[in-house]
Short mmCIF file of C-alpha atoms and ligand atoms in Angstrom, two decimals:
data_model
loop_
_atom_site.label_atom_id
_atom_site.label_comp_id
_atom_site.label_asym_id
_atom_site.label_seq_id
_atom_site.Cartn_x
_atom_site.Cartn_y
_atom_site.Cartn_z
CA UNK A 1 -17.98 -24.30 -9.27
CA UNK A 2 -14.55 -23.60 -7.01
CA UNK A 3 -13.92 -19.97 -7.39
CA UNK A 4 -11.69 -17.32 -5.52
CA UNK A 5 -13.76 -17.61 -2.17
CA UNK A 6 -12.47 -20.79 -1.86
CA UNK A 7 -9.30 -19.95 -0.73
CA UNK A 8 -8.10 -20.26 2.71
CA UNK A 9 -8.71 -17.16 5.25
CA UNK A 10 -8.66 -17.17 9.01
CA UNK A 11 -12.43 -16.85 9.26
CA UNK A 12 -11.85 -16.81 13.30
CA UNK A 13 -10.80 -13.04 13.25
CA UNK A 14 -12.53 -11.52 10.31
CA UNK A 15 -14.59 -8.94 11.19
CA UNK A 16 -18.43 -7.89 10.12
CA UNK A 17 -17.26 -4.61 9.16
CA UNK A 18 -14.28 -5.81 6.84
CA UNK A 19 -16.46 -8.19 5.44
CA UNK A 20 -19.32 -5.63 4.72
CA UNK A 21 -17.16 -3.44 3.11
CA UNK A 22 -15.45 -6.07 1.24
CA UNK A 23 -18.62 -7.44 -0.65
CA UNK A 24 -19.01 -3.84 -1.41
CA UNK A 25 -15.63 -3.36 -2.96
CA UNK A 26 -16.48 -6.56 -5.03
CA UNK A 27 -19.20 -5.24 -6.59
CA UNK A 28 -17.65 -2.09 -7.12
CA UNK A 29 -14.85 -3.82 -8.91
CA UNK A 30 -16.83 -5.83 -10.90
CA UNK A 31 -19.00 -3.30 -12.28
CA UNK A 32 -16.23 -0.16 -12.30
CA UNK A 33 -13.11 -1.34 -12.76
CA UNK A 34 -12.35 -4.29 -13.97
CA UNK A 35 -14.18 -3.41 -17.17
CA UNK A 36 -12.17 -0.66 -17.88
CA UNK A 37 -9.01 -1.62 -16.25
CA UNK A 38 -7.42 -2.31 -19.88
CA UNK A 39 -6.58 1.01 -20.70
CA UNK A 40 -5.64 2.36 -17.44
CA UNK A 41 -1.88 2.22 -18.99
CA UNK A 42 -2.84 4.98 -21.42
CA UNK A 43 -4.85 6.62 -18.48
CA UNK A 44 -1.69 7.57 -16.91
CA UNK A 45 -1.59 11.22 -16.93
CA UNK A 46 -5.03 12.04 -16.97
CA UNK A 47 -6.74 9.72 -14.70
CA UNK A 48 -9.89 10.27 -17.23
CA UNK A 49 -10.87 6.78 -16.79
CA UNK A 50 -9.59 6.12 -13.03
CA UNK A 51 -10.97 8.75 -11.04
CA UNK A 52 -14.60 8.27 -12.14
CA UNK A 53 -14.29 4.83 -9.97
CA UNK A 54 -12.08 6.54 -7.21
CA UNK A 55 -14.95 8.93 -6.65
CA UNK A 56 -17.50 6.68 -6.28
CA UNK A 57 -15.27 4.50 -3.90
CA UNK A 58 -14.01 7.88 -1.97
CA UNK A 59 -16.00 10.20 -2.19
CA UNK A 60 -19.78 8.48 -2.71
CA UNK A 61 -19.56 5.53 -0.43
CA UNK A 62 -17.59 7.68 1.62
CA UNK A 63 -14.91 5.04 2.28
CA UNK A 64 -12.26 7.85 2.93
CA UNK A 65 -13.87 8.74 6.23
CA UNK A 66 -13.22 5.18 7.68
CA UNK A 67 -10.33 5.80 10.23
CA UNK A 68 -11.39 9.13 11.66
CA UNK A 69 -13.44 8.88 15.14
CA UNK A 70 -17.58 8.78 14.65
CA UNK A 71 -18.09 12.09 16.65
CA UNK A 72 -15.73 13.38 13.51
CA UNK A 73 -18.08 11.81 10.78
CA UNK A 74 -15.84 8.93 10.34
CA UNK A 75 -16.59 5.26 11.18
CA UNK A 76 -13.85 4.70 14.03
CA UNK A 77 -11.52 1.86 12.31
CA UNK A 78 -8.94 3.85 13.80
CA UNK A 79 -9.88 2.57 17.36
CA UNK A 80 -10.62 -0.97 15.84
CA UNK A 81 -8.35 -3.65 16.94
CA UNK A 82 -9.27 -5.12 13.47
CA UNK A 83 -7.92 -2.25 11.33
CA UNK A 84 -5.24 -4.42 9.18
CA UNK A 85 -7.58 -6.93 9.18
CA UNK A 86 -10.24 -5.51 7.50
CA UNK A 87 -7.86 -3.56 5.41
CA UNK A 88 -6.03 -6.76 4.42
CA UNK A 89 -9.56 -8.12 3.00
CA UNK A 90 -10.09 -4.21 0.88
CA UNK A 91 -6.85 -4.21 -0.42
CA UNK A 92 -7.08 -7.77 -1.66
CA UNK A 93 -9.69 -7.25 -3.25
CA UNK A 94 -9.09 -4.01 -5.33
CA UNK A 95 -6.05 -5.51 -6.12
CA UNK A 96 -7.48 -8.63 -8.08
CA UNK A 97 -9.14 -5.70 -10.07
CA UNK A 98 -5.83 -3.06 -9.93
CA UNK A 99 -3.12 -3.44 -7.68
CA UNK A 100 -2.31 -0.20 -8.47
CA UNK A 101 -5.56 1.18 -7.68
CA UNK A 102 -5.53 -0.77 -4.41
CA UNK A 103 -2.21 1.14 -3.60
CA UNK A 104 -3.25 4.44 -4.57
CA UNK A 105 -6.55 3.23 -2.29
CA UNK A 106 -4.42 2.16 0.67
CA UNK A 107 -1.94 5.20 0.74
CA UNK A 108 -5.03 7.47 1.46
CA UNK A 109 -5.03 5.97 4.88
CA UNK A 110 -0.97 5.58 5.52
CA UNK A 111 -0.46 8.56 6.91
CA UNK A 112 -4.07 8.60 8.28
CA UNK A 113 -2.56 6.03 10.49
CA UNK A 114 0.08 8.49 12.50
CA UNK A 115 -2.89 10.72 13.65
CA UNK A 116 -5.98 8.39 13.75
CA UNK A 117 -4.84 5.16 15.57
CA UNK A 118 -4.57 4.41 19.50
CA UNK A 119 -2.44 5.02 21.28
CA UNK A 120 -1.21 7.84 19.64
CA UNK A 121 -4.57 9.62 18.18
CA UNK A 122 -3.98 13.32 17.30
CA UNK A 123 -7.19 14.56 18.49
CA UNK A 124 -7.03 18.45 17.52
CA UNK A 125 -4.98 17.09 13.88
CA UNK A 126 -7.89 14.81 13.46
CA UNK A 127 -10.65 17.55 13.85
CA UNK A 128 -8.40 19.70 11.52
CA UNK A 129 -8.07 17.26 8.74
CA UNK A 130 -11.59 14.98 9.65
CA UNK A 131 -13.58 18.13 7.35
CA UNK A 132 -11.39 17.37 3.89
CA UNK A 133 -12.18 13.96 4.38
CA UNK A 134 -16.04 13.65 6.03
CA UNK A 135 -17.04 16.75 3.91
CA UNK A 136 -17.35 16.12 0.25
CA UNK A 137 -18.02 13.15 -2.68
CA UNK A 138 -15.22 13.53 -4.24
CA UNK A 139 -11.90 11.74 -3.67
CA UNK A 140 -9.36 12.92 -1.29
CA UNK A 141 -6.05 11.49 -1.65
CA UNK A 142 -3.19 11.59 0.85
CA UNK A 143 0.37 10.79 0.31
CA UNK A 144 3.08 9.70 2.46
CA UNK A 145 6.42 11.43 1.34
CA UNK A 146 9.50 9.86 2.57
CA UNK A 147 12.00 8.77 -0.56
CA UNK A 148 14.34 11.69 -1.64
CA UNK A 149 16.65 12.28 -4.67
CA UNK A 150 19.75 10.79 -2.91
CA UNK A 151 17.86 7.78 -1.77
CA UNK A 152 14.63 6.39 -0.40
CA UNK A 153 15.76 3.47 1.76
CA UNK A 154 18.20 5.25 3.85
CA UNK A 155 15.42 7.59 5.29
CA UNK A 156 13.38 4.04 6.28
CA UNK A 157 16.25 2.78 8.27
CA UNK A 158 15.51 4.72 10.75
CA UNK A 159 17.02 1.82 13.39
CA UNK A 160 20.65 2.20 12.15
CA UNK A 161 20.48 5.60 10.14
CA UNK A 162 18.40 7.99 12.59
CA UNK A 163 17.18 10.30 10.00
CA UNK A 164 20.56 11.11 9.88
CA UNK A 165 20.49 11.24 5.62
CA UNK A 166 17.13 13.71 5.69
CA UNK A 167 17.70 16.43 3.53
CA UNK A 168 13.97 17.79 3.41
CA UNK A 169 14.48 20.32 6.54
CA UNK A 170 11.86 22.06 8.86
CA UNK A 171 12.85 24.85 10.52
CA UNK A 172 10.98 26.39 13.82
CA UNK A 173 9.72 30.02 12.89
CA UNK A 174 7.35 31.49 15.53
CA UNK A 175 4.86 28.69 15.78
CA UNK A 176 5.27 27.88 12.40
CA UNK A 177 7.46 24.91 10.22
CA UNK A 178 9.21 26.34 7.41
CA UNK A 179 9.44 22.84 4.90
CA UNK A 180 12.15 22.70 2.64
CA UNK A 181 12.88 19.97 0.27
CA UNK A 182 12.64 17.40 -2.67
CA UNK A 183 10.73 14.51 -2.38
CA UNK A 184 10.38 11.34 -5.00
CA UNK A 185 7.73 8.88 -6.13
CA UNK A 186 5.70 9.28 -3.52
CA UNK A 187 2.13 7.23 -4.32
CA UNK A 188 -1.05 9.89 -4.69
CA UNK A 189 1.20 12.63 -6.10
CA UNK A 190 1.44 13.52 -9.98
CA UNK A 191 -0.03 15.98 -9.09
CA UNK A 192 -3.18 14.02 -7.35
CA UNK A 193 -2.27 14.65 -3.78
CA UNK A 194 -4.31 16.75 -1.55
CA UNK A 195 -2.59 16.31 2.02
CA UNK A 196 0.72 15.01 2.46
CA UNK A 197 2.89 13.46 5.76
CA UNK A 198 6.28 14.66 5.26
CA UNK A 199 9.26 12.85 6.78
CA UNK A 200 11.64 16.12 7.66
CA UNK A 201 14.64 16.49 9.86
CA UNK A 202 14.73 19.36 12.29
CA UNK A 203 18.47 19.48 12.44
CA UNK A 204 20.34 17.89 9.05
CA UNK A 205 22.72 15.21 9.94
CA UNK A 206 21.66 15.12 13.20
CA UNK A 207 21.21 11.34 14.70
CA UNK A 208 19.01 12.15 17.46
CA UNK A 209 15.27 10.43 16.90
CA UNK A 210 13.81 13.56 18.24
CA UNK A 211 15.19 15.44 14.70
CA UNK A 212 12.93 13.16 12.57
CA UNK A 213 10.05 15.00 12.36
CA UNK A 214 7.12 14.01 10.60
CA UNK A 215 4.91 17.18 9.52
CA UNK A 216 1.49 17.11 7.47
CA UNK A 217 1.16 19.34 4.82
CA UNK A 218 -1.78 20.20 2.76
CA UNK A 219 -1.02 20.41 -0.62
CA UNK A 220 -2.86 23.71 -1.84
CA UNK A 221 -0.20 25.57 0.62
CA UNK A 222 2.06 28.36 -1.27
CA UNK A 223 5.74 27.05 -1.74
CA UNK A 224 4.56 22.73 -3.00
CA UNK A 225 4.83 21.80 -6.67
CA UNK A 226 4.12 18.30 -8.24
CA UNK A 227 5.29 17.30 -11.03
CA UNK A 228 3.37 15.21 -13.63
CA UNK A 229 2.90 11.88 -13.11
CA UNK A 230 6.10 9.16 -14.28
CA UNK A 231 5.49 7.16 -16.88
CA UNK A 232 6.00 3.82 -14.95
CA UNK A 233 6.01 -0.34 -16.07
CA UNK A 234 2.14 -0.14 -14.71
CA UNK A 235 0.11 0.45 -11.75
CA UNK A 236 -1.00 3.93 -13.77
CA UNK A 237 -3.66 4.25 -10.88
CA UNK A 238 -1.06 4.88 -8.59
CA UNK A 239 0.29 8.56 -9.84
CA UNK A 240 3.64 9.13 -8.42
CA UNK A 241 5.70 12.59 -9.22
CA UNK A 242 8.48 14.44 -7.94
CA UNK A 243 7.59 17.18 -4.85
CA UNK A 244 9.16 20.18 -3.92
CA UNK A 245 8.72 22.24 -0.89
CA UNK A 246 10.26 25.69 -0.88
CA UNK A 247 9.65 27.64 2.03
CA UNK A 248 6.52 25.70 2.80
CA UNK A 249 5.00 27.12 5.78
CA UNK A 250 2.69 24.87 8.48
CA UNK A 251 1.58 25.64 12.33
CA UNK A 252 4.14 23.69 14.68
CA UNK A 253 1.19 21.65 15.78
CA UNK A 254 0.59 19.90 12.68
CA UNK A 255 3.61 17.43 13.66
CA UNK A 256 2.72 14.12 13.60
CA UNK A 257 2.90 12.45 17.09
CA UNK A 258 6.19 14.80 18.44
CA UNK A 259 9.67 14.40 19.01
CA UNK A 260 10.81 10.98 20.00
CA UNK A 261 7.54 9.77 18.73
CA UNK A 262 7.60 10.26 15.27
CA UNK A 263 10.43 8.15 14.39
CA UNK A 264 8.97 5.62 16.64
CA UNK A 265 5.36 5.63 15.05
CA UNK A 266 7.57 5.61 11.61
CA UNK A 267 7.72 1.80 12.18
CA UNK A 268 4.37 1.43 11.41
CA UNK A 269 3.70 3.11 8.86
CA UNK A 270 7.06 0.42 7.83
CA UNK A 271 4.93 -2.51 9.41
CA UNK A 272 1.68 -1.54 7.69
CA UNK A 273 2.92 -1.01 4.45
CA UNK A 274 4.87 -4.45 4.16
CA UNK A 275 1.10 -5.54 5.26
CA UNK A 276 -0.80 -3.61 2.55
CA UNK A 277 1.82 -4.96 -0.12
CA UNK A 278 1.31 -9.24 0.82
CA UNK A 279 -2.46 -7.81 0.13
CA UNK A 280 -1.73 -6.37 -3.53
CA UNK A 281 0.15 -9.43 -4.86
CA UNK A 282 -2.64 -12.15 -3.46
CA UNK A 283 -5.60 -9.96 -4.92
CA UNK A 284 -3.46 -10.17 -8.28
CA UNK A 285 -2.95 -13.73 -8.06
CA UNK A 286 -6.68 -14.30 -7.21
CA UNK A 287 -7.24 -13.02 -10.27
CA UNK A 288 -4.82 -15.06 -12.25
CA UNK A 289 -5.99 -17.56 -10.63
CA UNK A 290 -9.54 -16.90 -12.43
CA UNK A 291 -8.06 -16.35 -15.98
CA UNK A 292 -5.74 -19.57 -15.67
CA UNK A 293 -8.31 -21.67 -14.45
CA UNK A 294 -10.55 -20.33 -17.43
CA UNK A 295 -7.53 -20.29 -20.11
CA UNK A 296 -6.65 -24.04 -19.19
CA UNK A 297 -10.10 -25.48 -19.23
CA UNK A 298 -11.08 -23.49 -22.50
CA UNK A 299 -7.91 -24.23 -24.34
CA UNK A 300 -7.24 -28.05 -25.53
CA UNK A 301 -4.24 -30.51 -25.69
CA UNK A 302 -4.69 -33.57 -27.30
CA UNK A 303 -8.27 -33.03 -27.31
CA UNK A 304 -8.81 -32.77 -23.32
CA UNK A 305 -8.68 -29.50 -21.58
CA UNK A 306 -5.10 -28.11 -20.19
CA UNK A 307 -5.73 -28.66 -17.11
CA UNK A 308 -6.16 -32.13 -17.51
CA UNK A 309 -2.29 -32.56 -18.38
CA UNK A 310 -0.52 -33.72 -15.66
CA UNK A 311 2.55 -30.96 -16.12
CA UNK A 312 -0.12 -28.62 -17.01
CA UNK A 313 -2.27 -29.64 -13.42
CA UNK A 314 1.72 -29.59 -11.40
CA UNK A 315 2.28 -25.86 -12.74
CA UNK A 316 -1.69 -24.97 -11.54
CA UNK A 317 -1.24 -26.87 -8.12
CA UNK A 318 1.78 -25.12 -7.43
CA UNK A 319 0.27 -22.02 -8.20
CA UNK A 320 -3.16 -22.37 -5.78
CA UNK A 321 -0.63 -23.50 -2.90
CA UNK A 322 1.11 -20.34 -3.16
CA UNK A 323 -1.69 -18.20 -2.88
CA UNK A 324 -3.23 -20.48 -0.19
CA UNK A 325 -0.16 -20.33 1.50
CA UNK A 326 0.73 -16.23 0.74
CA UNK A 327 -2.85 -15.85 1.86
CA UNK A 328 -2.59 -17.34 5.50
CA UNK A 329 0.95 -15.39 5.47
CA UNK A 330 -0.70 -12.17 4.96
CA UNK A 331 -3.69 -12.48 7.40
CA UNK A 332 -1.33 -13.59 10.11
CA UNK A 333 1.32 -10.27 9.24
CA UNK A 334 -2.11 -8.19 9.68
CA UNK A 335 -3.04 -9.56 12.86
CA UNK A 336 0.32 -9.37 14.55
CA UNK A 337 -0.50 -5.55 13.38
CA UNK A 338 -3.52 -5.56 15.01
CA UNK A 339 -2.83 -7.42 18.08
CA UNK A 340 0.07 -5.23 20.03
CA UNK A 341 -1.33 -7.36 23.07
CA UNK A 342 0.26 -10.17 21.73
CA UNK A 343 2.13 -9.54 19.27
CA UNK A 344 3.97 -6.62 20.38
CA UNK A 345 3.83 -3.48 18.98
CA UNK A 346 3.49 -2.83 15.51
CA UNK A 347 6.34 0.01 15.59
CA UNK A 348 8.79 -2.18 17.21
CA UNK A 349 11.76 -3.54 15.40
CA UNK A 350 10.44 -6.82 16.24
CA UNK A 351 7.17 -6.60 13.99
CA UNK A 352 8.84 -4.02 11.46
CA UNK A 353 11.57 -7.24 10.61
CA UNK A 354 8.76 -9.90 10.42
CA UNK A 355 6.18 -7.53 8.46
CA UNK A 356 9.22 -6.89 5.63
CA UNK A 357 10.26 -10.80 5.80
CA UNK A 358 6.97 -11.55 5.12
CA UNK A 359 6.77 -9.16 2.22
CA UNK A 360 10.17 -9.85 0.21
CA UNK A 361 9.23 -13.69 1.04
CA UNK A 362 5.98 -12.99 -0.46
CA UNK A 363 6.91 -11.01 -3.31
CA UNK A 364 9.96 -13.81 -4.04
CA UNK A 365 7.25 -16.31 -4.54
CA UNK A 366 4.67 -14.27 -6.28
CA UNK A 367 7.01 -13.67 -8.88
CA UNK A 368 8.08 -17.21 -9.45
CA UNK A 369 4.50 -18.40 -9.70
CA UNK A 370 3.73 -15.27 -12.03
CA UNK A 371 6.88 -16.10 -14.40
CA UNK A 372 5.60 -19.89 -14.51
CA UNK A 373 1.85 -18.89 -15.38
CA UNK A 374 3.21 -16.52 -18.03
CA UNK A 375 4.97 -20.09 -19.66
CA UNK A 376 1.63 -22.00 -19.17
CA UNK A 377 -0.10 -19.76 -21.05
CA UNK A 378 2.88 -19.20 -23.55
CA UNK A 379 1.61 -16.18 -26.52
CA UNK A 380 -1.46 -15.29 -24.60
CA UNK A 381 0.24 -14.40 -20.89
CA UNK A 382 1.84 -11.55 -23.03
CA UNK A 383 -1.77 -11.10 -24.75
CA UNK A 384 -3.37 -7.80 -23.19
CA UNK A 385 -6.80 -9.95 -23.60
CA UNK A 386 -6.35 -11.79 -20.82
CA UNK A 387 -4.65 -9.71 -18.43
CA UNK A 388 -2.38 -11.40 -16.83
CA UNK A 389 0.22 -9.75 -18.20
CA UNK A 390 -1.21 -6.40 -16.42
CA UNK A 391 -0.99 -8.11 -13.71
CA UNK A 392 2.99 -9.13 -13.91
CA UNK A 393 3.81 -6.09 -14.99
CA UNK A 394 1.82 -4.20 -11.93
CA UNK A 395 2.78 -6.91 -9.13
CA UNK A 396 6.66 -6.37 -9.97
CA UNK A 397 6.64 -3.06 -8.68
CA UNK A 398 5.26 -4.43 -5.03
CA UNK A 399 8.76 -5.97 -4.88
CA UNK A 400 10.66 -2.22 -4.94
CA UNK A 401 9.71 -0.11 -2.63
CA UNK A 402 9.55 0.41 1.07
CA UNK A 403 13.53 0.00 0.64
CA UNK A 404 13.14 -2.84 -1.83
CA UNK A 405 14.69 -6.55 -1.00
CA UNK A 406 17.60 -5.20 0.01
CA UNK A 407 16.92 -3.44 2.74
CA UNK A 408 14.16 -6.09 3.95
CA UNK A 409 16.74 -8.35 4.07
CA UNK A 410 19.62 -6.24 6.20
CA UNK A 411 16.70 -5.77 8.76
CA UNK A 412 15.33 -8.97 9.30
CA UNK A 413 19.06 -10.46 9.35
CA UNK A 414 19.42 -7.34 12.11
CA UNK A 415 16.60 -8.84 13.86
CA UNK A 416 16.87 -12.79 13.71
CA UNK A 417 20.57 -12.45 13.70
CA UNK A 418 21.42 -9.39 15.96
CA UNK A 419 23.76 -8.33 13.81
CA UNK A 420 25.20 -5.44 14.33
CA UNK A 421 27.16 -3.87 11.59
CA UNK A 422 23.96 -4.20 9.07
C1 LIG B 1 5.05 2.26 -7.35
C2 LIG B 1 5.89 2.92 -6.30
C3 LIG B 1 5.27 3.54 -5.23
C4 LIG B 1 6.04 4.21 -4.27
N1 LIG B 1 5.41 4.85 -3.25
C5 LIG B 1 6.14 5.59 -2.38
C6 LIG B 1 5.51 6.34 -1.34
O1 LIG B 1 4.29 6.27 -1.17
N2 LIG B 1 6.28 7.14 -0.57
C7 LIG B 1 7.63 7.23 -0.73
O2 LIG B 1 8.25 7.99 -0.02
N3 LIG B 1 8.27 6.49 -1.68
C8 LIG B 1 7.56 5.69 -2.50
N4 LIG B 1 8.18 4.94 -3.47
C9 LIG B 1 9.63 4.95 -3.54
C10 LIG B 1 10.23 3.71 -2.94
O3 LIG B 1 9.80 3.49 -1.63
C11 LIG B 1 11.73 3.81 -3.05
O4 LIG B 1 12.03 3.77 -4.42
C12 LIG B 1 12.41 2.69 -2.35
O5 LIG B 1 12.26 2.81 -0.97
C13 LIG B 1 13.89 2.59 -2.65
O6 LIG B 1 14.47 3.84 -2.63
P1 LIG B 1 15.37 4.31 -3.87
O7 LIG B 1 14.61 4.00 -5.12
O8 LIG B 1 15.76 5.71 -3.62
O9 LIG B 1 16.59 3.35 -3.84
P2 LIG B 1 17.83 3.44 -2.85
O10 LIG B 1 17.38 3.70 -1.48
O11 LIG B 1 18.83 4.35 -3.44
O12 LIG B 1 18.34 1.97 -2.94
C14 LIG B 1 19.06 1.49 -4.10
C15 LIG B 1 19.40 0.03 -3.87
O13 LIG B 1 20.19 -0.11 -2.67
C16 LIG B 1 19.58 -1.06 -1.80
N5 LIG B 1 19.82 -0.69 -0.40
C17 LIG B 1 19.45 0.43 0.20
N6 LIG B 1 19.78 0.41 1.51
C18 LIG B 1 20.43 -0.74 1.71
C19 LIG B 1 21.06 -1.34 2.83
N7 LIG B 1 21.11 -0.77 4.02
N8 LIG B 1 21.65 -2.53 2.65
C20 LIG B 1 21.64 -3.15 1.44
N9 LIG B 1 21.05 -2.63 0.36
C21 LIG B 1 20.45 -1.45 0.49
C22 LIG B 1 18.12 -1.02 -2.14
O14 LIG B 1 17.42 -2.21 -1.77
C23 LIG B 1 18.17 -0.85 -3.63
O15 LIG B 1 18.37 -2.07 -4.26
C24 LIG B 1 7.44 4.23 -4.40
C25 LIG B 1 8.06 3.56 -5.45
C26 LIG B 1 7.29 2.91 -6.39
C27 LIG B 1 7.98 2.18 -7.51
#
């Protein structure tokens, strides 16, 4: 029988480790979440029911420690040239479980990323933070805290806005950073988050690059408050809560990459995350794929299954080509992350505008082919039986954030178009 594995992937750059780990996720989904997933919405607040599979992932398999070196006690994906890759194939398939636990999954690494990768490891930040990681079984969560009260897509256009709409500040005391500020939604807060990457500015207003400084912060620290976790559409596994920093105090050296640098590595934290979110919405369409395919052949018209009817078969066609098609989309977006010798950089503009075209392209679709499944399956797609209407509720949300459409848009017009007013 066809099932999910079916699907197109470009098995020429897949890697052993990805795979590995994927099979391993797949069981763990299987057997932890998916089973439960039906009252994650009322699991909001508590995380009673979504942290029991979070520490297993985490904490007992010990996935957390993946991107920090070996001689650290993590596996070294942060040297891997297969990073998005492999984290394409993890996210994908938590998300055909939970997209939202497959973002809450995901942003443990994000900020990871700044301090981790080549060829801008952090060496003595790694050895600081490797411990909170390597160290226990139970889940660590980071959180990558950008979007403020006045706006969250202002402080990503960092290209045309140069941090110049920062309000979170960080003042130079001694050889400390005094943080403060007011943060939004970030993912892993509510509360949840246990280290945080901060996007400050050194000098409000300022344009300069060199003023966007972006400062790690664990969250136990004296001064940082999270609120409770917003009652949101879905994704409940992703927690997000307001954060306030009032006279937060850090060593100077737990700045990112630097002046300069950490509005440049900014980008891909843009790039990867546009990556990460084509990941969410094929994982839930893999999934609709499975109850569609099981809702048309079960149910009857005329006495033949569903999916025997030719509209019925046009509205199922159309929705395998667009994951077969979203699917190839994503890959390729990871491995122009992966590949800076040939794709460029994954900081540049360049990347950043093709990462969030593929994204607001991808979301665009998976919404149409989400709205049209929801009509096949008429009373039931709004059923919480079958799911799917988790699923649309969740995969919406990949659409707003990281600026929204919007702001995808202005950029890759930027790019393609070289505008120059955008
Ligand atoms: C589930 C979820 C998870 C999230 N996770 C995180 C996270 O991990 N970290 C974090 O910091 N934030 C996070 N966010 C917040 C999210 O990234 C922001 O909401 C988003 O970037 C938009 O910011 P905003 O809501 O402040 O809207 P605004 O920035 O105020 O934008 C409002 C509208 O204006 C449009 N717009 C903005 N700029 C332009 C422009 N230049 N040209 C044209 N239109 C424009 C936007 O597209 C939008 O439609 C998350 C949000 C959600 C829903």
């Amino acid at each position: 029988m066809r099932s999910i594995d079916d699907f197109s992937r470009p098995l020429e750059y897949l890697t052993p480790l990805g795979e590995q780990v994927g099979e391993i996720i797949r069981e763990w989904v299987e057997k932890e979440v998916i089973p439960y997933r039906r009252d994650f919405d009322e699991d909001y607040l508590e995380h009673r029911l979504i942290l029991p599979p979070f520490r297993k992932l985490l904490g007992e398999y010990g996935i957390q420690r993946i991107l920090f070196p070996e001689d650290l006690g993590g596996w070294g994906l942060g040297h891997s040239d297969y990073l998005s890759v492999a984290a394409f194939r993890m996210f994908e398939e938590i998300a055909r479980a939970d997209s939202g636990m497959a973002v809450a999954f995901g942003v443990v690494f994000w900020p990871l990323v700044l301090i981790c990768c080549e060829p801008h490891v952090n060496r003595r930040l790694c050895e600081e933070f490797a411990p909170m990681f390597t160290g226990t079984r139970e889940p660590v969560f980071s959180c990558m805290a950008m979007t403020e009260p006045q706006g969250g897509s202002d402080i990503e256009n960092v290209e045309i806005l140069k941090g110049s709409t920062i309000r979170t500040t960080a003042v130079q005391d001694g050889d400390e950073w005094v943080i403060n500020g007011h943060k939004l939604w970030p993912t892993n807060t509510g509360g949840v988050a246990d280290l945080m990457a901060v996007v400050c500015t050194t000098d409000p207003g300022s344009r300069d690059v060199n003023d966007i400084a972006i400062i790690f912060v664990p969250c136990h620290l004296p001064g940082v408050t999270q609120s409770s976790a917003y009652e949101k559409a879905g994704m409940a596994a992703d927690k997000n809560g307001d954060i306030w920093f009032e006279n937060v105090r850090v060593p100077l050296w737990y700045r990112a990459c630097g002046p300069g640098d950490d509005a440049r590595f900014y980008g891909e934290v843009v790039s990867l995350g546009n990556m990460g979110s084509i990941a969410f919405m094929t994982g839930v369409m893999l999934n609709v794929y499975e109850k569609v395919r099981e809702f048309t052949s079960r149910n009857t018209y005329r006495g033949l299954p569903l999916k025997e009817n030719d509209a019925v078969a046009g509205v199922l066609a159309d929705f395998a080509a667009t994951i077969e098609a979203l699917r190839i989309l994503g890959y390729q977006c990871a491995r122009m992350c992966d590949r800076h010798d040939l794709y460029g950089p994954r900081w540049s503009p360049e990347v950043m505008a093709k990462a969030r075209a593929h994204r607001y392209f991808a979301a665009d679709r998976t919404l149409e082919a989400m709205g049209r499944v929801m009509n096949l399956m008429e009373s039931f797609g709004a059923d919480r039986e079958w799911d799917v209407e988790k699923h649309w509720r969740d995969v919406k949300m990949v659409q707003l954030w990281l600026g929204g459409k919007q702001l995808s848009q202005m950029e890759v017009a930027r790019w393609f178009y070289e505008c120059e007013t955008l």
